[in-house]
Coordinates of C-alpha atoms in Angstrom, one line a residue:
X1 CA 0.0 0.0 0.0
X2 CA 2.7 2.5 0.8
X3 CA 4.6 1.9 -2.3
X4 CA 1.5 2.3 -3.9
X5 CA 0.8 5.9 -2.5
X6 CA 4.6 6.9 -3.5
X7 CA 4.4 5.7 -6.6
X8 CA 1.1 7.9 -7.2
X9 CA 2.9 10.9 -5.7
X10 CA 6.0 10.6 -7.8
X11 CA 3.4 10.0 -11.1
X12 CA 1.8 13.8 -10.6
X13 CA 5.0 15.6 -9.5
X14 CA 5.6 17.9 -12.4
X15 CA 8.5 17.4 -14.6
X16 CA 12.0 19.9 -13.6
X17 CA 12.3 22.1 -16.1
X18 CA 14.9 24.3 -17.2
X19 CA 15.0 28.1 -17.2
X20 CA 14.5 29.7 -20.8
X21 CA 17.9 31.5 -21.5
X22 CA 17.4 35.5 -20.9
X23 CA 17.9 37.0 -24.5
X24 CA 20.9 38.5 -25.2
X25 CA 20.5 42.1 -24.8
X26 CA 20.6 44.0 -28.0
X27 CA 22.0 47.9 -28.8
X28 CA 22.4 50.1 -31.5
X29 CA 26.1 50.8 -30.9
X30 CA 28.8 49.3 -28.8
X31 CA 31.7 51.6 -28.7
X32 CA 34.6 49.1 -27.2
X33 CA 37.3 51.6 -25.5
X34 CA 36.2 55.0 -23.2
X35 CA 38.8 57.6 -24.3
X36 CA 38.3 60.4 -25.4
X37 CA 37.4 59.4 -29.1
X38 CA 34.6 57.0 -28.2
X39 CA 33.2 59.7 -25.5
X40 CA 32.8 62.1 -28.0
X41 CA 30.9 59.7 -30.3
X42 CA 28.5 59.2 -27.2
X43 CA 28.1 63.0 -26.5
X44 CA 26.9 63.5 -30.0
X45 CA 24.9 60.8 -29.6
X46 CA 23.2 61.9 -26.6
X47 CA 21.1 64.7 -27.9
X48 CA 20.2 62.4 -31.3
X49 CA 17.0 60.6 -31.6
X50 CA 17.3 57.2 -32.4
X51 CA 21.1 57.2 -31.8
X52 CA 21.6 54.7 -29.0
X53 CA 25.4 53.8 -28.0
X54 CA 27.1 52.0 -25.0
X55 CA 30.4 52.6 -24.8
X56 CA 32.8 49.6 -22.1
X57 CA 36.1 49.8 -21.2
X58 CA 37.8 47.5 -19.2
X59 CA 39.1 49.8 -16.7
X60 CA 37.3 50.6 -13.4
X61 CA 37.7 54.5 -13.9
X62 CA 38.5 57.2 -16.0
X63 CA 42.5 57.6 -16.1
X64 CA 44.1 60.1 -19.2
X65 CA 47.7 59.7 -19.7
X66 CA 48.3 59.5 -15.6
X67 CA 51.8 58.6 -16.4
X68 CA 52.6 62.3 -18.2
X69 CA 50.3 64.3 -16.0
X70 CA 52.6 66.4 -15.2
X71 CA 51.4 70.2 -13.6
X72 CA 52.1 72.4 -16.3
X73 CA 51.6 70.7 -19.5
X74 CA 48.5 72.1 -21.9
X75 CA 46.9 70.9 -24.5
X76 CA 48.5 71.2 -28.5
X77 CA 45.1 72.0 -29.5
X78 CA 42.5 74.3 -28.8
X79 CA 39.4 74.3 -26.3
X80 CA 37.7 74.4 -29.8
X81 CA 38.9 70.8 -30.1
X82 CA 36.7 69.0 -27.3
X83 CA 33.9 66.4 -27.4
X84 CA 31.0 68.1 -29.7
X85 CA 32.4 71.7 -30.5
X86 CA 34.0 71.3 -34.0
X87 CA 30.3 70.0 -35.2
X88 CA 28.2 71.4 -32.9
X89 CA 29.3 74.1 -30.7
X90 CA 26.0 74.8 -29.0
X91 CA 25.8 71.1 -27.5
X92 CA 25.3 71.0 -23.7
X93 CA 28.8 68.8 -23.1
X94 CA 30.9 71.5 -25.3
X95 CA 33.9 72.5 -23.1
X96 CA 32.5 75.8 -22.9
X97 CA 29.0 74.3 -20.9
X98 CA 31.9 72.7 -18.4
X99 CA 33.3 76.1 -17.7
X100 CA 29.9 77.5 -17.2
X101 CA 28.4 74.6 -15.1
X102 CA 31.5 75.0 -12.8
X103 CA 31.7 78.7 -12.2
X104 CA 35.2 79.0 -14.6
X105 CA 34.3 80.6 -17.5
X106 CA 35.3 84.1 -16.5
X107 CA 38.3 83.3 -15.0
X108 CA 39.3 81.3 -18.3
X109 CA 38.4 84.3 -19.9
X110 CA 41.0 86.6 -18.1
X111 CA 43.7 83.5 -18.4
X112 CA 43.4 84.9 -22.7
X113 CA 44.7 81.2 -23.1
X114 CA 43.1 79.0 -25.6
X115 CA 44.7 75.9 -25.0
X116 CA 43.9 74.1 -21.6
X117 CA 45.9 72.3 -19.0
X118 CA 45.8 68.7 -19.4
X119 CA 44.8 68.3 -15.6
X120 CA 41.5 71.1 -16.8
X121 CA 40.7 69.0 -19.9
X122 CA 40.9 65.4 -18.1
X123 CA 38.5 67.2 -15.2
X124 CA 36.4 68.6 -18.5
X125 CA 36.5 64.7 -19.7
X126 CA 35.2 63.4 -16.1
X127 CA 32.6 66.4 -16.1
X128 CA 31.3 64.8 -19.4
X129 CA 31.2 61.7 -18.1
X130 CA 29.2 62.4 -15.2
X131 CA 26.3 63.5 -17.6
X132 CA 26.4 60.7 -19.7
X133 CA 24.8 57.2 -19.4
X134 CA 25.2 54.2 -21.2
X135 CA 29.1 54.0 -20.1
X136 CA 30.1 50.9 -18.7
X137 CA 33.0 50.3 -16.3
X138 CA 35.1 47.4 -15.9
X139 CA 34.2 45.8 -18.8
X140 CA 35.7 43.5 -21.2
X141 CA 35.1 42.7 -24.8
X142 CA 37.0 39.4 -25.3
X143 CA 35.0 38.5 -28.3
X144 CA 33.1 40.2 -31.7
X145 CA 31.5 38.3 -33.7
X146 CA 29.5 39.2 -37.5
X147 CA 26.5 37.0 -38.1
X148 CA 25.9 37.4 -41.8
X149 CA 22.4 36.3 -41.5
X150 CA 21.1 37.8 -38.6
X151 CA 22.8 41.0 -39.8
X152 CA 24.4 41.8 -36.0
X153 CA 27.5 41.4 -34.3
X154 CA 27.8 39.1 -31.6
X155 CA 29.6 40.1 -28.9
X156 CA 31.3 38.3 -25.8
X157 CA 32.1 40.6 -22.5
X158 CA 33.3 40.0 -19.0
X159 CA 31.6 42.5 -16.7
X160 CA 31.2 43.0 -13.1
X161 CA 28.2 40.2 -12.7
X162 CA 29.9 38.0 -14.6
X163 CA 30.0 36.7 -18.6
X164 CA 27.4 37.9 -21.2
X165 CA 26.8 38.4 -24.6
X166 CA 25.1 41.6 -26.8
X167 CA 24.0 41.8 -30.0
X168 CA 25.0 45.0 -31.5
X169 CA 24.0 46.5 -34.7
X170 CA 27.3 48.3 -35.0
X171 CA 30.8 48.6 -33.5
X172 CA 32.9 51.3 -33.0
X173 CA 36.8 50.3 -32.2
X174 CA 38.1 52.9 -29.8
X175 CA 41.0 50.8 -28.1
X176 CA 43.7 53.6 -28.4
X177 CA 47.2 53.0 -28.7
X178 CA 50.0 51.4 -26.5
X179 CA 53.5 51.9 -25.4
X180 CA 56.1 51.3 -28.5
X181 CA 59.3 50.0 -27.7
X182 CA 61.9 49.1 -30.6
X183 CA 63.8 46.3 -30.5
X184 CA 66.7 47.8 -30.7
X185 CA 65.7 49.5 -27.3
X186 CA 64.0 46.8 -25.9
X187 CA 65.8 44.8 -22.6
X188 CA 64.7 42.8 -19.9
X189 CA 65.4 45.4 -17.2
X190 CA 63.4 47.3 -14.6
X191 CA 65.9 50.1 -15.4
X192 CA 63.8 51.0 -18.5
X193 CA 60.7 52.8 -18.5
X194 CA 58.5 54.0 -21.3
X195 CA 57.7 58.0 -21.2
X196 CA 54.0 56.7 -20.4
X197 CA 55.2 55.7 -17.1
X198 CA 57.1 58.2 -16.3
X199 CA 55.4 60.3 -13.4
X200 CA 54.9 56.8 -11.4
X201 CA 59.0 56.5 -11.3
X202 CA 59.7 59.9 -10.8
X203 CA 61.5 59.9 -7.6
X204 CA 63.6 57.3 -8.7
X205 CA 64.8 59.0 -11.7
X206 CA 65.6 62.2 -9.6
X207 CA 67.7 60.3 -7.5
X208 CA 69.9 58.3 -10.3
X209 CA 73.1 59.7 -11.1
X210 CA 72.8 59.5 -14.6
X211 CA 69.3 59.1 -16.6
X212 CA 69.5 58.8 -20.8
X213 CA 66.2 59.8 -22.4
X214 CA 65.9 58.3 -26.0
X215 CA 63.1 59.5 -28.8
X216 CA 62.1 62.7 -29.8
X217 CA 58.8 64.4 -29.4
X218 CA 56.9 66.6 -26.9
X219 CA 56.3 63.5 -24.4
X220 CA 60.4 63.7 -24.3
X221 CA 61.0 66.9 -23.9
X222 CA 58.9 67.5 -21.2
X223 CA 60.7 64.6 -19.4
X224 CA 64.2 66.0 -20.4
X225 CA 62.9 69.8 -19.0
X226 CA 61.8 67.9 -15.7
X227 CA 64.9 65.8 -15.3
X228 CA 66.8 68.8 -16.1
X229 CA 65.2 70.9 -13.2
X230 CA 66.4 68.4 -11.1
X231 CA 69.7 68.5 -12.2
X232 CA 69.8 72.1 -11.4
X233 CA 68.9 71.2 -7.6
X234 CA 71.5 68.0 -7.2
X235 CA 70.0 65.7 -9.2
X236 CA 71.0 63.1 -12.2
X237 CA 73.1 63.9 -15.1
X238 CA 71.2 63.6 -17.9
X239 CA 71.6 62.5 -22.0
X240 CA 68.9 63.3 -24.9
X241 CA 69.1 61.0 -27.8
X242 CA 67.2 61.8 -30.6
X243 CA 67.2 59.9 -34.3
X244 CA 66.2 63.2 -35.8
X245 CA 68.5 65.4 -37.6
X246 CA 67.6 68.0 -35.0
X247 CA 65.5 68.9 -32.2
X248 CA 62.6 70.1 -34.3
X249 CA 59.7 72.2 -33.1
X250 CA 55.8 71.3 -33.7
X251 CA 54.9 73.4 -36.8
X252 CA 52.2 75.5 -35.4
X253 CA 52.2 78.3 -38.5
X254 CA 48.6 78.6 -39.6
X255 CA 49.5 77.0 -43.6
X256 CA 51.2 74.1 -41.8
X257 CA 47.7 73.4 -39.3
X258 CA 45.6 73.2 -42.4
X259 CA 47.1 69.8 -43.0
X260 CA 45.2 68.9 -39.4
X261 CA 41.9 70.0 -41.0
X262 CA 38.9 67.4 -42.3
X263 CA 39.5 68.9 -45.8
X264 CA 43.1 67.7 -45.8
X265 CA 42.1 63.9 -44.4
X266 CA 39.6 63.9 -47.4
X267 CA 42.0 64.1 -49.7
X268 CA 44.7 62.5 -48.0
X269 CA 42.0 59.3 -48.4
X270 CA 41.4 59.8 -51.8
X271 CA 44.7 59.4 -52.8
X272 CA 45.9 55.7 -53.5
X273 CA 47.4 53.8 -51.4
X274 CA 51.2 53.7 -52.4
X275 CA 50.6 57.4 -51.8
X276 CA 49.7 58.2 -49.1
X277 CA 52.2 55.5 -47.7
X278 CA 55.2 57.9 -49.6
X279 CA 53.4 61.2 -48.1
X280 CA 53.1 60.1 -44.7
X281 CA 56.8 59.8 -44.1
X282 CA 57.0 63.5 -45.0
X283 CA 54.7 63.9 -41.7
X284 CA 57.3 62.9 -39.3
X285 CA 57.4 66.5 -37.4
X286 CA 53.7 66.8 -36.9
X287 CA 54.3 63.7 -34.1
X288 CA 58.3 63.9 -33.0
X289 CA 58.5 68.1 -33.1
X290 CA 58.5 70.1 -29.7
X291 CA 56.2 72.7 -29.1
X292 CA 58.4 75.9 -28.9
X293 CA 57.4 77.1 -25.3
X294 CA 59.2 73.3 -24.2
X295 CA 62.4 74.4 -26.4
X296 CA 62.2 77.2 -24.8
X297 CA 62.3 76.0 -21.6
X298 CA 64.4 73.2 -22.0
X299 CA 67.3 75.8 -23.2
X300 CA 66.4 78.1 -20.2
X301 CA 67.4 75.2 -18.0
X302 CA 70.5 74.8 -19.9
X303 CA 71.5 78.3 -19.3
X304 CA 70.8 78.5 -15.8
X305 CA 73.4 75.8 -15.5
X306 CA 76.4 78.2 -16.3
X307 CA 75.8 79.4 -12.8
X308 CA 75.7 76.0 -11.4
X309 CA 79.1 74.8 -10.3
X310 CA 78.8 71.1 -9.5
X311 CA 75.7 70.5 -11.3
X312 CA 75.8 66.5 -13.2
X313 CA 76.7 66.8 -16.9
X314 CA 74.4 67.3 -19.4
X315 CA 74.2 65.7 -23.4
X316 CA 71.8 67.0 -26.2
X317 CA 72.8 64.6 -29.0
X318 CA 70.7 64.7 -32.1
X319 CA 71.4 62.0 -35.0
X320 CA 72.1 59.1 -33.5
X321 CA 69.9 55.8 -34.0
X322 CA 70.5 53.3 -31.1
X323 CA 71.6 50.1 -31.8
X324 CA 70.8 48.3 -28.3
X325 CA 70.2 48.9 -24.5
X326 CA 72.0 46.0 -22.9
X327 CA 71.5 45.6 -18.8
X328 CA 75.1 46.0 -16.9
X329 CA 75.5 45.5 -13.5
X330 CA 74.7 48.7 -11.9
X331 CA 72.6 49.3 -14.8
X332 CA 71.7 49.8 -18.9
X333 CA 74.6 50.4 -21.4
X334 CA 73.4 52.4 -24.3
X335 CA 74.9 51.9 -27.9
X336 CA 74.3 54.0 -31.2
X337 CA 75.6 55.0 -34.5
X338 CA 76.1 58.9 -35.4
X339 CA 74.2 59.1 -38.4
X340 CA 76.3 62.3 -40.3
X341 CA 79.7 60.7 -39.4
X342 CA 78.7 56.8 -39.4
X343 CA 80.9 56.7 -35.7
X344 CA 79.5 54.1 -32.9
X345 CA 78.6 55.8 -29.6
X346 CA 78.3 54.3 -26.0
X347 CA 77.6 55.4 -22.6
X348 CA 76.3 54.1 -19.1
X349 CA 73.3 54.9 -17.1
X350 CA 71.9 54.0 -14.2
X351 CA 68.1 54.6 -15.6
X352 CA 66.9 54.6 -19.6
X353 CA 63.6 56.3 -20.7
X354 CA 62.1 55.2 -23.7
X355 CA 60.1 58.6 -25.1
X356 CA 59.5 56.5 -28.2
X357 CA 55.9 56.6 -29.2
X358 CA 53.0 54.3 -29.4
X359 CA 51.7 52.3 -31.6
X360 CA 48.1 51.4 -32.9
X361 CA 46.6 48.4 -30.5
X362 CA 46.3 45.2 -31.9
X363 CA 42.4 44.8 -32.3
X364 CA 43.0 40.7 -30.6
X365 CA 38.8 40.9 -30.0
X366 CA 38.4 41.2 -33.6
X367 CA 40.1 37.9 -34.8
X368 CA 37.0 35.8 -35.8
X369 CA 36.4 39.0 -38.5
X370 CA 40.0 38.5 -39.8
X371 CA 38.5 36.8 -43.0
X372 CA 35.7 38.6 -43.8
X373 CA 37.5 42.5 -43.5
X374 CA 39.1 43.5 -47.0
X375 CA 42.9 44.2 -46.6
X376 CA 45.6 46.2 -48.4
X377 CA 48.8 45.4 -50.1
X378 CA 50.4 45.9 -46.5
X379 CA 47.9 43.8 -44.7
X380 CA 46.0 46.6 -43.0
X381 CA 42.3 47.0 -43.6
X382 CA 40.8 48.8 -46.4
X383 CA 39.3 51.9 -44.3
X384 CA 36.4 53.7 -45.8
X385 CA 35.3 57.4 -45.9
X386 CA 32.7 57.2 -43.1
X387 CA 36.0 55.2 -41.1
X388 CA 34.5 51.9 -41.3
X389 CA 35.9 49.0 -42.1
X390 CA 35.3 48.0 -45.7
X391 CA 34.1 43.7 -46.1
X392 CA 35.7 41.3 -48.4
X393 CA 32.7 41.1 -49.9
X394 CA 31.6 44.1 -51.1
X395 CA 27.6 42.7 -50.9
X396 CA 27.7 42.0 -47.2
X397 CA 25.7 43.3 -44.9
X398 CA 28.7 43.9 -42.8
X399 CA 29.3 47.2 -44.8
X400 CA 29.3 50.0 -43.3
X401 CA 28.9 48.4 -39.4
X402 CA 32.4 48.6 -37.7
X403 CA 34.2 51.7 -37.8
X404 CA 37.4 52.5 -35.7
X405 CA 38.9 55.5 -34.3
X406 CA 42.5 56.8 -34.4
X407 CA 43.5 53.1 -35.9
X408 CA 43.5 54.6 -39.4
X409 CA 46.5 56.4 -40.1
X410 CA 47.4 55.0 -43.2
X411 CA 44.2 55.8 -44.4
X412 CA 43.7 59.4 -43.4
X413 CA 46.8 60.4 -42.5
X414 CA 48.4 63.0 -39.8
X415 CA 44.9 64.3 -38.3
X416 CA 44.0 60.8 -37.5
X417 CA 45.2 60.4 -33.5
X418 CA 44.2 64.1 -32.9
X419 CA 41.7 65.7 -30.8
X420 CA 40.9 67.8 -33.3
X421 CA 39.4 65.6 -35.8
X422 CA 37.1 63.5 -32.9
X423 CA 34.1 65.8 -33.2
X424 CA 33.8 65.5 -36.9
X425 CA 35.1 61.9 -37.2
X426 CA 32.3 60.8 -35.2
X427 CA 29.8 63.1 -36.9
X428 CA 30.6 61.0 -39.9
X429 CA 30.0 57.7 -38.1
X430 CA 26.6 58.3 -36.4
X431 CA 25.1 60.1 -39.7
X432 CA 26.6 56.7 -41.6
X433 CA 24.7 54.5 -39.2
X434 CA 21.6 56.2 -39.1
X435 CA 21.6 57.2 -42.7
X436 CA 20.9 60.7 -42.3
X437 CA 22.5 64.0 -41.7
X438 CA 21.9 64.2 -38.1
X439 CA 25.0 66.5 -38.0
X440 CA 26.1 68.7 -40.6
X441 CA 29.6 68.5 -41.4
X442 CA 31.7 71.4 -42.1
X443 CA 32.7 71.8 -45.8
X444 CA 35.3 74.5 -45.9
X445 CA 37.9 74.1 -43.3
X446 CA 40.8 75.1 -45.4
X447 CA 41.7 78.0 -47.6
X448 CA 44.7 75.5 -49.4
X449 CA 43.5 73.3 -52.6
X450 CA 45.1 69.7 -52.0
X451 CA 44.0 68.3 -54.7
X452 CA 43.6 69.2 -58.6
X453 CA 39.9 70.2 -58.4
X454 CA 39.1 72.6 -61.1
X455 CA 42.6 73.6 -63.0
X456 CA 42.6 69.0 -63.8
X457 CA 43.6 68.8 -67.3
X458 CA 43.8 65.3 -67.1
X459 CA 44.0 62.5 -65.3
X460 CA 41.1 60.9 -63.4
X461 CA 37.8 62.4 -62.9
X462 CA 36.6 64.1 -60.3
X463 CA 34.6 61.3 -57.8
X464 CA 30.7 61.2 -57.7
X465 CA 28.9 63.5 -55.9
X466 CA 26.1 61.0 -55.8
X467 CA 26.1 60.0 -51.8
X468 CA 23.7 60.5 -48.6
X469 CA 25.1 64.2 -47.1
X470 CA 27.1 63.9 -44.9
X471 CA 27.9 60.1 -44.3
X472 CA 30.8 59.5 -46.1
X473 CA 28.6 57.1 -48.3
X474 CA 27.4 56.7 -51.9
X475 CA 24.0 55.6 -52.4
X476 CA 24.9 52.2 -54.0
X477 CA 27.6 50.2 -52.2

């Protein structure tokens, strides 16, 4: 009887299911990377209709350049050159709405200073960020996927409550840069440091008793003008190599700045490929010149050493291309060849700093699209005009879907890391995905003619003006 009565009780228990998977959530835009770039695209976005982005970043806070932060240093660019201003200057999250909201305009006013601190412009950045939403800390993207069919990205990320997937309908690629250390530089040492991480070994440079600084640029000559103030008060002697032919400054003339312009990065991109690969290596003083106030500085310094009896030495060498960095015992040993003369060069030092640039960062999440994306004869992906990434096929519906920022340089040339150019860059992406003007882009930014235009003879003919405004797109793919 009792096994009876359990096996009636057992018969009309229900069945355990399993619980129906949540739907992956789905968004307009993912924006991968929270610099300053990607923030702009969601600033512009936030007073669109219909323009929905979310912008992650691995990192549990907002942190720009932490390791060059140092007091004095401004901006290269203008306030002009914010989030929204060069497309929309009225926006609420222009740089001129910061001052306002915090009680700085005036004061700003009476500085008659048009470039910022960087400290002002990071706060400016954190202001912004405070008003937007749709920013996602501590956030990982370790995966994007294309689904032809479905017509979305799928997209694998690592967040505070644990793994998860989107779908997105677009991407933008906002990863930045990193550190760039040639191998000729390179050594398994703690006594080398990259300029980025400069500020966090500051006290131990000071106290070296000899520090070489190697690379050109305005990230090493504001280390050089720092280590040199300490060599005024006791500190290490100090040694500037530089590859270039001479310590060149930024060309700030107002010709020279039209190359930084949207018309020049248009026709930078129009030219073909082999061409603009020849012209960029004409560009090499836009990124390793010196803005003059740092010259000036740095040969202030200098000749305040006169009067400084038993200050450490001190070497400006221009010219020379290192050849290694080998680790000694008490530190690095530093070897190069004098490029006018051909003679090889050496000295010791107890500390190295590596001021040589960055490079673009490897896009790893995008691997499972390495197939599909359309390359050039170097490898690198065909970039269009609206800075998306062009398909191997040109009939997918991955067209026009992922778009990077400031990992195009090859495609539009000198403008393409700067602040300048955010505004408008992003202006072209969110009209491309929505397929409308929703910002009107400036047409005349430049008094120069780059290209042929009207005085052609021959040659090829001018390209169609058959596109949507303002997208960077022709009506037929």
């Amino acid at each position: 009887m009792t096994g009876e009565l359990t096996l009636t009780t057992l018969a009309t228990e229900p069945e355990p299911t399993e619980p129906e998977p949540t739907a992956p959530e789905r968004v307009s835009i993912l924006a991968i990377g929270c610099g300053p770039f990607n923030l702009s695209l969601a600033a512009l976005a936030s007073t669109v209709d219909g323009a929905d982005v979310v912008v992650v970043d691995s990192s549990d806070t907002f942190a720009w350049h932490p390791g060059l932060m140092f007091d004095d240093a401004t901006l290269q660019v203008s306030f002009l050159s914010d989030l929204v201003s060069l497309v929309d200057p009225s926006h609420p999250l222009s740089f001129l709405a910061y001052l306002a909201d915090v009680d700085r305009l005036y004061r700003f006013l009476v500085r008659e200073d048009f470039f910022p601190t960087r400290r002002e412009y990071e706060d400016y950045l954190r202001w912004a960020i405070g008003k937007l939403t749709g920013l996602r800390w501590s956030t990982t993207v370790t995966e994007v996927r294309w689904d032809e069919e479905a017509g979305h990205f799928e997209v694998d990320l690592t967040g505070p409550n644990g793994p998860s997937t989107l779908h997105a309908e677009h991407v933008v690629m906002g990863i930045g840069t990193e550190p760039a250390i040639p191998e000729s530089v390179r050594v398994d040492s703690d006594a080398l440091v990259h300029s980025s991480q400069y500020l966090y070994h500051r006290d131990t440079l000071h106290a070296a008793g000899a520090v070489t600084v190697i690379g050109s640029g305005q990230s090493g000559a504001e280390i050089v003008a720092d280590l040199l103030e300490a060599n005024l008060a006791g500190g290490p002697a100090v040694r500037w190599w530089t590859r270039t032919p001479w310590f060149a400054p930024l060309d700030f003339t107002k010709l020279s700045l039209e190359m930084t312009t949207p018309a020049y990065m248009e026709y930078f991109h129009s030219l073909p490929e082999a061409t603009r690969d020849e012209v960029r290596r004409g560009h090499w003083q836009f990124h390793k010149g010196v803005s003059e106030d740092t010259l000036a500085r740095i040969h202030d310094l200098l000749y305040r050493r006169q009067f400084v009896a038993d200050a450490a030495p001190v070497q400006l060498r221009p010219g020379v291309e290192i050849a290694s960095v080998e680790a000694t015992g008490g530190g690095l040993r530093v070897t190069g060849r004098h490029l006018d003369t051909g003679t090889t060069l050496a000295h010791d030092a107890d500390l190295v700093v590596a001021a040589t640039g960055y490079t673009e960062r490897p896009p790893a999440v995008l691997a499972p699209l390495a197939g599909i994306l359309e390359r050039d004869a170097h490898g690198r992906p065909v970039v269009l005009a609206d800075h998306s990434l062009a398909p191997a096929d040109a009939g997918s519906a991955l067209a026009h879907r992922l778009f990077v920022a400031n990992a195009e340089h090859h495609a539009f040339g000198v403008s393409a890391p700067n602040l300048d150019i955010g505004a408008v860059r992003n202006a072209k992406i969110l009209n491309s995905v929505l397929g409308r003007e929703a910002y009107r882009l400036p047409q005349r930014t430049a008094f120069i003619s780059f290209g042929p235009d009207d005085d052609m003879v021959d040659g090829p003919g001018a390209p169609s003006t058959d596109h949507l405004p303002g997208t960077g797109r022709t009506t037929t793919p």
